[in-house]
């Protein structure tokens, strides 16, 4: 294998690993969109705040990492139940924009809250993994990315099964399809909104751990929310398989841009190429690659 | 037995849609509510199923009783648990879910074992749905969707099914097929039906008793065979007089009942 090919394969592989990690964050959008029709603009901030709490408990209060994760998981669940009950539920039936605005407010609140509580320095989340690169045939992969991708794949597969096969998952998709008809089937729609927000919180926590482990924890992590926008747009907001493919596409495009374009222009192309791709795709398929056009039939 | 006593429904706190209607739906019978567009038929069903609340409607007067217990203004999921389920106008299948997943969602309130058993029952009554169980329901034909909607309703073990214009847009042959299944369900499963229709001929063919609604009030009621012979119904709904259709209120010899006059 010549050097060129190997370089390409390495870029693609690492792009795919990153892409899986993007997909994990993106699935949070899908959960909320599928059940409430709203876009949670605070999804990136959810990841950030979870990671900040975890890292701070470890570094400021000496918690073991596992304990810190469990404590934050519980906090996150309680917070999201309260959020749904107190803030979002009264907005049901009002224009979706109201919910979107509320999530934007939430996002800004989180950005202020993290540094306010724990200071603004960058802290690591150190998952127990070796530092040595993983060598597989001619490929070099970072163990952090491999672990991140592995965690992502496991949980995405879990969510996929949950949505497609479990009764609760089917009910959630029914709720997403029509609130009113779901109600008429005896589905307690409001309970499913809570479940969706709780799951979105749990995914955010996972995303925060994986990404915090990869790039460190501070308010910068919130940018993940915007980073995965091309992922959900490419994949379609309503499909888990979609976000996986969208994540992989974005990860690979970023890696290729960094590998081939950056040397010519001095860097930075990977930060915007996914958005260029997103706009191009939107022009051709307004509902994303995997998103379903709304079936209209009487 | 389901009983509506003088039920008044108001939307958005100001729009009066049902002006005090009384309807009885005896167990094991098929009762039909007839009426033109906007008469308030769907509103009546939504008042019973509790769906009204999601449209900012409310039962403001009168009562709805199931076997003697008040059920008006209760949450829809609690009404379903009491054995009443509504099949919406225009079928409203979960278009992104497969036919079988629609049934799973329909069986939400029953145990998993019961859900499986009910699904087998539905497949037995609707072999076409069984054949097409894995098809995304948005792509089923209109008739198949209507069958799926009825099958989905059966999943919750209902005593009473509220059927809103099931014949809408379907070919006569399909309607006959569905009517046949409804008859069988009534006889074999002892399911009671409250059937809303604009098409009086079709509805009176299957119903035991009928009500005619106009403008949010019941203007006529009687056993189905009597309504079939009723000249006014014939003229207005069955289009048999050959004259132009007129409002039921304009028809001379109708027997409007006194208590609906105010
Ligand atoms: N959510 C709502 N808010 C306000 N008014 C409503 C609402 N739903 C229905 N209405 C009004 O109530 C009246 C009766 O409507 P309804 O849907 O019950 O009629 P219908 O008899 O089912 O008619 P159709 O045969 O066309 O389905 C109509 O005038 C309608 O405009
Ligand atoms: Mg109607």
Coordinates of C-alpha atoms in Angstrom, one line a residue, chain A residues 71-206:
Chain A
X71 CA -24.4 11.5 40.7
X72 CA -24.6 13.7 37.6
X73 CA -26.8 11.1 35.9
X74 CA -29.3 11.4 38.7
X75 CA -29.1 15.2 38.8
X76 CA -29.6 15.3 35.0
X77 CA -32.7 13.1 35.2
X78 CA -34.2 15.1 38.0
X79 CA -33.5 18.3 36.2
X80 CA -35.0 17.2 33.0
X81 CA -38.2 15.8 34.6
X82 CA -38.6 19.2 36.4
X83 CA -37.8 21.1 33.2
X84 CA -40.5 19.2 31.3
X85 CA -43.1 19.5 34.0
X86 CA -42.5 23.2 34.9
X87 CA -41.3 24.9 31.8
X88 CA -42.2 22.9 28.7
X89 CA -45.5 21.2 29.5
X90 CA -47.4 24.5 29.7
X91 CA -46.2 25.2 26.2
X92 CA -47.7 22.0 24.7
X93 CA -50.2 23.0 22.0
X94 CA -48.6 26.4 21.6
X95 CA -46.4 27.2 18.6
X96 CA -43.3 25.1 18.6
X97 CA -41.3 28.3 18.5
X98 CA -42.1 28.8 22.2
X99 CA -40.3 25.6 23.1
X100 CA -37.4 26.5 20.8
X101 CA -37.1 29.9 22.5
X102 CA -37.2 28.2 25.9
X103 CA -34.4 25.9 24.9
X104 CA -32.3 28.8 23.7
X105 CA -32.8 30.5 27.1
X106 CA -31.8 27.3 28.8
X107 CA -28.6 27.1 26.7
X108 CA -27.5 30.6 27.7
X109 CA -28.3 29.8 31.3
X110 CA -26.2 26.7 31.3
X111 CA -23.3 28.6 29.7
X112 CA -23.3 31.0 32.6
X113 CA -24.0 28.4 35.3
X114 CA -21.1 26.1 34.7
X115 CA -18.3 28.6 35.2
X116 CA -20.3 30.3 38.0
X117 CA -20.4 27.2 40.1
X118 CA -17.1 25.6 39.3
X119 CA -14.9 28.3 37.7
X120 CA -13.9 28.6 34.1
X121 CA -10.8 26.4 33.8
X122 CA -10.6 23.5 31.5
X123 CA -10.6 20.1 33.3
X124 CA -10.2 16.7 31.9
X125 CA -12.4 13.6 32.1
X126 CA -10.0 10.8 32.1
X127 CA -11.6 7.5 31.2
X128 CA -9.4 4.6 32.2
X129 CA -7.7 3.8 28.9
X130 CA -4.1 3.4 27.8
X131 CA -2.4 6.3 26.0
X132 CA -0.8 4.2 23.3
X133 CA -2.2 4.4 19.8
X134 CA -4.0 1.3 18.6
X135 CA -2.3 -0.1 15.6
X136 CA -4.5 -2.3 13.4
X137 CA -2.7 -3.4 10.3
X138 CA -1.4 -0.2 8.7
X139 CA -3.8 1.9 10.7
X140 CA -3.1 4.1 13.7
X141 CA -6.0 5.0 15.8
X142 CA -6.3 7.0 19.0
X143 CA -7.6 4.9 21.9
X144 CA -9.7 7.9 23.0
X145 CA -11.5 8.0 19.6
X146 CA -11.9 4.2 19.5
X147 CA -13.4 4.1 23.0
X148 CA -15.6 7.1 22.2
X149 CA -16.8 5.5 19.0
X150 CA -17.3 2.2 20.8
X151 CA -19.4 3.8 23.6
X152 CA -21.4 5.6 20.9
X153 CA -22.0 2.5 18.8
X154 CA -23.2 0.6 21.9
X155 CA -25.6 3.2 23.0
X156 CA -26.8 4.1 19.5
X157 CA -27.6 0.4 18.9
X158 CA -29.4 0.3 22.2
X159 CA -31.5 3.3 21.3
X160 CA -32.1 1.9 17.9
X161 CA -33.4 -1.3 19.4
X162 CA -35.4 0.6 22.0
X163 CA -37.2 2.7 19.3
X164 CA -37.8 0.0 16.8
X165 CA -38.6 -2.9 18.9
X166 CA -39.7 -2.1 22.4
X167 CA -43.4 -1.2 23.1
X168 CA -42.3 2.1 24.8
X169 CA -40.3 2.9 21.7
X170 CA -43.2 2.2 19.4
X171 CA -45.4 4.4 21.7
X172 CA -42.9 7.2 21.5
X173 CA -42.9 7.0 17.7
X174 CA -46.7 7.0 17.8
X175 CA -46.6 10.1 19.9
X176 CA -44.2 11.7 17.5
X177 CA -46.6 10.8 14.6
X178 CA -49.7 12.3 16.2
X179 CA -50.2 13.5 19.8
X180 CA -54.0 13.4 19.4
X181 CA -54.3 10.0 17.9
X182 CA -51.8 8.6 20.5
X183 CA -54.0 10.1 23.3
X184 CA -57.0 8.3 21.8
X185 CA -55.1 5.0 22.0
X186 CA -54.8 5.5 25.8
X187 CA -51.1 6.6 25.5
X188 CA -50.3 9.2 28.2
X189 CA -48.6 11.6 25.9
X190 CA -47.3 13.8 28.6
X191 CA -45.5 10.9 30.2
X192 CA -43.7 10.2 26.9
X193 CA -42.6 13.8 26.7
X194 CA -40.9 13.3 30.1
X195 CA -39.3 10.1 28.9
X196 CA -38.0 11.8 25.8
X197 CA -36.4 14.7 27.8
X198 CA -34.9 12.3 30.3
X199 CA -33.4 10.2 27.5
X200 CA -32.1 13.3 25.8
X201 CA -30.4 14.2 29.1
X202 CA -28.9 10.8 29.4
X203 CA -27.6 10.9 25.9
X204 CA -26.2 14.4 26.6
X205 CA -24.4 13.0 29.6
X206 CA -22.8 10.2 27.5

